[in-house]
Coordinates of C-alpha atoms and ligand atoms in Angstrom, one line a residue:
X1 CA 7.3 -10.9 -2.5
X2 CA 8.3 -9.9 -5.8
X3 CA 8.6 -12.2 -8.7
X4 CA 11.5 -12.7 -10.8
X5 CA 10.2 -11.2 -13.7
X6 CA 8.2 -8.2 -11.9
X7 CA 11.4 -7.4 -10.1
X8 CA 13.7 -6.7 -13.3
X9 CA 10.5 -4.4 -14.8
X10 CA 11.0 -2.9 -11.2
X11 CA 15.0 -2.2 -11.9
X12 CA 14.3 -1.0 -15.0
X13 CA 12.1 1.5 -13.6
X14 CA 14.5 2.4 -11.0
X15 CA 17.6 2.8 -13.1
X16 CA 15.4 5.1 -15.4
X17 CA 15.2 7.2 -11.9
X18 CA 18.6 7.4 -10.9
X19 CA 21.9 8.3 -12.2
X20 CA 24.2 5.4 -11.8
X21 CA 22.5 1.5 -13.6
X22 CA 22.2 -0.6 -10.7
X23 CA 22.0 -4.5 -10.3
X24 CA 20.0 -6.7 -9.0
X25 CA 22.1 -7.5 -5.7
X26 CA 23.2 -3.6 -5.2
X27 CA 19.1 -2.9 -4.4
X28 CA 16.8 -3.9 -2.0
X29 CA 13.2 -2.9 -3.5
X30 CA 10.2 -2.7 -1.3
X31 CA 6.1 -1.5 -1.6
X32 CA 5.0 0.9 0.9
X33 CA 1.4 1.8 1.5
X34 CA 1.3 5.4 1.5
X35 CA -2.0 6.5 2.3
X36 CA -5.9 5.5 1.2
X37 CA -8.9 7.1 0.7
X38 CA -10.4 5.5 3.8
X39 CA -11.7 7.4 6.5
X40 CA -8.9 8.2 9.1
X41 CA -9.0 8.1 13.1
X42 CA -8.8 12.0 12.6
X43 CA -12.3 11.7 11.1
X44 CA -10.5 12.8 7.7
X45 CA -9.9 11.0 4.2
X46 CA -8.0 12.3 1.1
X47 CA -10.4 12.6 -2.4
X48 CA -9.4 10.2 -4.9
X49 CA -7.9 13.5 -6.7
X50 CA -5.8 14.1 -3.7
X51 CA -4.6 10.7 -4.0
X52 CA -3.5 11.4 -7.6
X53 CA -1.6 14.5 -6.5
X54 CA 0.0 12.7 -3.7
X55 CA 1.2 9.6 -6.6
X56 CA 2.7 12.8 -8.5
X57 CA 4.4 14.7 -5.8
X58 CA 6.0 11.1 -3.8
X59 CA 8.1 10.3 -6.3
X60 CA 11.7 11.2 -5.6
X61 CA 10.6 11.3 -1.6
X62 CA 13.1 9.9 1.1
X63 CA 11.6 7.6 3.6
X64 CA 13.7 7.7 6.9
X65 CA 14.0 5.4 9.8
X66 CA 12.3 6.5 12.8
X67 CA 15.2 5.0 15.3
X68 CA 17.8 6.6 13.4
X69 CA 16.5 9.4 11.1
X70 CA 20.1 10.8 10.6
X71 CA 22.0 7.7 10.5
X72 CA 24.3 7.0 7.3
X73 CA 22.5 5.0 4.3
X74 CA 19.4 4.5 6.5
X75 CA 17.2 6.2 4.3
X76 CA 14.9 4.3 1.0
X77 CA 13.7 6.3 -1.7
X78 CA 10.4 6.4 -3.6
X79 CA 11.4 5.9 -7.1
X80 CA 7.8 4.9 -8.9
X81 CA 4.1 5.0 -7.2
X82 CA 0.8 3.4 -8.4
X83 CA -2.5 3.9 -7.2
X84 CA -4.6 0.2 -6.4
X85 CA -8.2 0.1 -6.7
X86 CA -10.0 -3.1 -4.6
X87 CA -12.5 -2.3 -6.3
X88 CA -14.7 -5.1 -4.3
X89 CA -13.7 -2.9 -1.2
X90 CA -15.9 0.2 -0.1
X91 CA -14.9 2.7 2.2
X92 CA -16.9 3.9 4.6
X93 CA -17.9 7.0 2.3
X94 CA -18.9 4.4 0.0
X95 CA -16.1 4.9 -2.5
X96 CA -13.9 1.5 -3.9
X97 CA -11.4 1.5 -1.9
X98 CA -8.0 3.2 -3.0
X99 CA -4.5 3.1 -1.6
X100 CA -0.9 4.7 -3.0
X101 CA 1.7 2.5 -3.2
X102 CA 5.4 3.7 -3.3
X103 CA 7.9 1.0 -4.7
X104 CA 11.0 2.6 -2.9
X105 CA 14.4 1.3 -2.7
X106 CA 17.8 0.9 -0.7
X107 CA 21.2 0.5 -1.7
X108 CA 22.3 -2.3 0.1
X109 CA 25.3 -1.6 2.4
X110 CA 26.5 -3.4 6.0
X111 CA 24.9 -0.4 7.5
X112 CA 21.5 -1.0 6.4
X113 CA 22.1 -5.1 6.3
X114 CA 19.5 -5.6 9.8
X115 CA 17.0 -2.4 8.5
X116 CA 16.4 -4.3 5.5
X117 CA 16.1 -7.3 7.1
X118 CA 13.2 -6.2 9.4
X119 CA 11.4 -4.7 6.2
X120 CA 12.1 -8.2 4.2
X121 CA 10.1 -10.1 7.1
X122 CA 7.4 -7.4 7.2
X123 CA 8.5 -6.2 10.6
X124 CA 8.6 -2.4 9.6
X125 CA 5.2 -2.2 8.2
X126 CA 3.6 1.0 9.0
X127 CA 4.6 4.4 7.2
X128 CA 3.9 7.7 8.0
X129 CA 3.6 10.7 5.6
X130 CA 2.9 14.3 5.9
X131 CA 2.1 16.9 3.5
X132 CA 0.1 19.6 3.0
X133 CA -3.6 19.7 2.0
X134 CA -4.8 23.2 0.8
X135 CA -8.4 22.5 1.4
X136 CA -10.7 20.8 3.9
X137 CA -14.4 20.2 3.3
X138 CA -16.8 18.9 5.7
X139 CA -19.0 16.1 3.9
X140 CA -22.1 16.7 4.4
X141 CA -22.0 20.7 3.8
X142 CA -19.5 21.0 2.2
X143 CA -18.2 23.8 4.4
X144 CA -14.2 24.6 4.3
X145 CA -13.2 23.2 7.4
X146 CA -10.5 25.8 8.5
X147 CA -11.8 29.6 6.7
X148 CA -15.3 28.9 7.8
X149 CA -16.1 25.9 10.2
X150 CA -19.5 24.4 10.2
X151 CA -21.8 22.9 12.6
X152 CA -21.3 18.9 11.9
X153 CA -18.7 16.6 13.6
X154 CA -16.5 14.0 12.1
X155 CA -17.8 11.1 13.1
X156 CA -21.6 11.4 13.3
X157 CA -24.1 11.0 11.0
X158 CA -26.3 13.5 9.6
X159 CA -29.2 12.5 7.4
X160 CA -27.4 9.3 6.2
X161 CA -24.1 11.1 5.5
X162 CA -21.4 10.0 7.7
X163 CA -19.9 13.3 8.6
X164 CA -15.8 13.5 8.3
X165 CA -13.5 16.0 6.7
X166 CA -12.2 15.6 2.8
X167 CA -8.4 16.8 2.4
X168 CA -7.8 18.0 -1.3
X169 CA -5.6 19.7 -3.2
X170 CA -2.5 18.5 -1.9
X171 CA 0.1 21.3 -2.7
X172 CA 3.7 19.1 -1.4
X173 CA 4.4 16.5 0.0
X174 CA 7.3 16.1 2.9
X175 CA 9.2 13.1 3.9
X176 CA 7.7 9.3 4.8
X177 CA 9.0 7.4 7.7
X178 CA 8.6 4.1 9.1
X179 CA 7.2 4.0 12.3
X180 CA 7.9 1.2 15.3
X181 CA 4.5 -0.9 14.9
X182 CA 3.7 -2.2 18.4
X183 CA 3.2 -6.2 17.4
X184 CA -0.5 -6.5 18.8
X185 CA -1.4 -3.0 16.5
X186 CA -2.8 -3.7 12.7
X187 CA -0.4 -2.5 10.5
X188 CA -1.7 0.7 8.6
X189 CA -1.1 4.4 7.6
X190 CA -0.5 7.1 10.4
X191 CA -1.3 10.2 8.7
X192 CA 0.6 12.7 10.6
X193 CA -0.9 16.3 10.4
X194 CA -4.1 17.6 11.3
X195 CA -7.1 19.4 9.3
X196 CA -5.2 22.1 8.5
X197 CA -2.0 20.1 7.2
X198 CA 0.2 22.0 10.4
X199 CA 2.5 18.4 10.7
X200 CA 3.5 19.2 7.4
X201 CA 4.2 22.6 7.8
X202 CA 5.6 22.4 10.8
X203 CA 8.3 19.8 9.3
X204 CA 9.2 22.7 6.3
X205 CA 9.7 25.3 8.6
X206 CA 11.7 23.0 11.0
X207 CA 13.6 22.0 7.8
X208 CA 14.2 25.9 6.9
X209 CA 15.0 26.4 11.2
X210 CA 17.3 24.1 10.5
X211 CA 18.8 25.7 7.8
X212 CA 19.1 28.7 9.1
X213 CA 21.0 28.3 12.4
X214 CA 23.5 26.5 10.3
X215 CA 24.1 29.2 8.6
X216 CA 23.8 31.6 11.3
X217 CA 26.6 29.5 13.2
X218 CA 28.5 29.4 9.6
X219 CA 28.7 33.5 9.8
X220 CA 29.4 33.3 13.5
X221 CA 32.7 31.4 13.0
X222 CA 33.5 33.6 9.7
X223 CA 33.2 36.7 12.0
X224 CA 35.2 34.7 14.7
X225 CA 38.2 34.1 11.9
X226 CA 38.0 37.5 11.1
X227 CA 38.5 39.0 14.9
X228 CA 41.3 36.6 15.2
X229 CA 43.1 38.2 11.9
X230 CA 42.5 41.5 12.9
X231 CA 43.6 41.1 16.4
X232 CA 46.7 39.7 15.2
X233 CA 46.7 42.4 12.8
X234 CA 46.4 45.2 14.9
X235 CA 47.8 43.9 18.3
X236 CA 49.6 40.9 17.6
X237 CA 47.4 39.3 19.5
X238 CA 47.7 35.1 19.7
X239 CA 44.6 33.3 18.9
X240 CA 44.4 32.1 22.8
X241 CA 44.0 34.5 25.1
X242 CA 41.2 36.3 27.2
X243 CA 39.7 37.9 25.0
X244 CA 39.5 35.4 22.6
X245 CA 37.8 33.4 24.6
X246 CA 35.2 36.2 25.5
X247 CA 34.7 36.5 21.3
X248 CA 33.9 32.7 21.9
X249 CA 30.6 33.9 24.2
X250 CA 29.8 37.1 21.7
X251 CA 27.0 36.8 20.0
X252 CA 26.3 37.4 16.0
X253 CA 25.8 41.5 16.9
X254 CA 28.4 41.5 19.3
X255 CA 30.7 40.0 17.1
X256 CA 30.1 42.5 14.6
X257 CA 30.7 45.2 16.3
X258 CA 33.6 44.0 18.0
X259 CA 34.8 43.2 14.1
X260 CA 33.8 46.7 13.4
X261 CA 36.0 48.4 15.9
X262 CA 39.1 46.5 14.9
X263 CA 38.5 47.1 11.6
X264 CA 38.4 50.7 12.6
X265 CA 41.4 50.3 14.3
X266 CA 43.4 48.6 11.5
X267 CA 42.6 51.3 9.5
X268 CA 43.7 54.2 11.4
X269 CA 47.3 51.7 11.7
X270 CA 47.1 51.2 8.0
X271 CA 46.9 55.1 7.2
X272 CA 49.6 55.9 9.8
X273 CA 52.4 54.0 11.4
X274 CA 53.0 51.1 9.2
X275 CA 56.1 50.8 6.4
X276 CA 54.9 49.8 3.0
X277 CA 55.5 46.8 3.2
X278 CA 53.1 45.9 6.2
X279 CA 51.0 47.8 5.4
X280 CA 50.3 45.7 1.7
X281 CA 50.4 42.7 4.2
X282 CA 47.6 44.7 5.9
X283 CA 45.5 46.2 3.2
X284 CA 45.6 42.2 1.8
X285 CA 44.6 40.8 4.6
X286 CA 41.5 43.5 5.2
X287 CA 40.3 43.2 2.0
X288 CA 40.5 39.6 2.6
X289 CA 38.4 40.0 5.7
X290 CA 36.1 41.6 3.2
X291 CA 35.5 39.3 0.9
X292 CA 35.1 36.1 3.5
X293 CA 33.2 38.5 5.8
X294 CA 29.1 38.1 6.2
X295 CA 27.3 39.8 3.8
X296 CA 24.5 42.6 5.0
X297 CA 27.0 45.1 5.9
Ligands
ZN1 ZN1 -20.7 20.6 7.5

């Protein structure tokens, strides 16, 4: 629980981060652990200088709600981290134990009212991260874990040195999320990505998959508007009919070169048959075509 006077240092901090002063009562403000420097299930542990990088790189981050990761206002930011040393703590590498804590916050809306609840009573207690660690050292030899693989295994112990794999050199970090916490599990960290950072990765290039059939589906329905105006153009064609509904089934090429031949068409009508005035109407509209058409042509 925050006190009273560490919570209005913490809203000063957080106004510094974002546009718009907020109050008190507007915010919910919250710790999350981020990650340590403890030794993972995965047999891995991030260097204290990874840990540093990772303070640097989560500020700003959303944290999303595993049961509803695209709902409305169900998403906290990180707006200041810290790293805390127990220093009477070792790990099991033998280093004082280290964690990054995010203080993240939540506009408070009806939306988010029972979300913030369950974090206020410590229900939501594990977080996940992911992010991308450029190197991976066994620690005993030192060996890079993913270029050239060594002989020891995480988890055994090789002349006294507990063998397990050091993630450095952090180069982004990707969104946090809450995970459910079964009630009988401690509450920790679930680092999700393996040795060689893939979670992380994966998540970008879902993120730029993502982005991408948007806009492929965005130049689909441009190419879509622009059959309809040409086929209206050139046949007076309604926007309902057969073939319409056939354009609906075409494919991005297909499209295109269905586009292409009306466009043909609508040329060879523009040159010829048409009085002056329709044809302005229909030189207009083509050049209209143009200039909302996809680009690449
Ligand atoms: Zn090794």
């Amino acid at each position: 629980m925050n006190t009273k006077e560490n919570t209005t240092q913490l809203l000063a901090q957080l106004n510094q981060f974002t546009r718009r002063v907020h109050q008190e009562d507007e915010v919910f403000l919250f710790d999350v652990h981020l990650c340590d420097n403890e030794i993972d299930r995965d047999g891995e542990r991030f260097s204290l200088e990874a840990l540093e990088e990772l303070k640097t790189l989560f500020v700003g981050r959303t944290g999303i709600f595993d049961h509803n990761p695209k709902g409305e206002n169900q998403t906290a930011r990180i707006f200041a981290t810290e790293l805390v040393q127990e220093s009477e703590r070792r790990t099991a590498a033998g280093e004082p134990y280290t964690y990054l804590k995010g203080n993240a916050y939540m506009v408070r809306t009806d939306a988010n009212r029972d979300l913030i609840r369950e974090i206020d009573g410590g229900i939501k207690k594990e977080v996940s991260i992911s992010c991308t660690a450029a190197s991976c050292t066994c620690s005993v030899c030192g060996a890079d874990c993913r270029k050239s693989p060594c002989v020891h295994q995480a988890g055994l112990t090789y002349g006294g040195i507990l063998c397990h794999h050091v993630l450095s050199n952090i180069t982004d970090a990707y969104e946090w999320s809450f995970v459910a916490v079964p009630a009988q599990r401690e509450a920790g960290v679930t680092k999700q990505f393996g040795t060689d950072g893939t979670k992380g990765r994966c998540q970008a290039l879902e993120k730029q998959l993502r982005a991408k059939d948007a806009l492929l589906a965005q130049a689909e329905s441009m190419v879509r508007e622009d059959i309809v105006r040409l086929r209206f153009l050139t046949e007076g064609a309604a926007e309902q009919d057969a073939v319409s509904a056939a354009a609906a089934r075409m494919t991005l090429p297909e499209l295109l070169e269905f586009r292409e031949t009306l466009r043909t068409k609508q040329a060879k009508q523009c040159r010829g048959q048409l009085p002056d005035g329709q044809r302005f109407a229909a030189e207009n509209a083509a050049f209209q075509v143009k200039a909302g058409g996809v680009s690449g042509e």
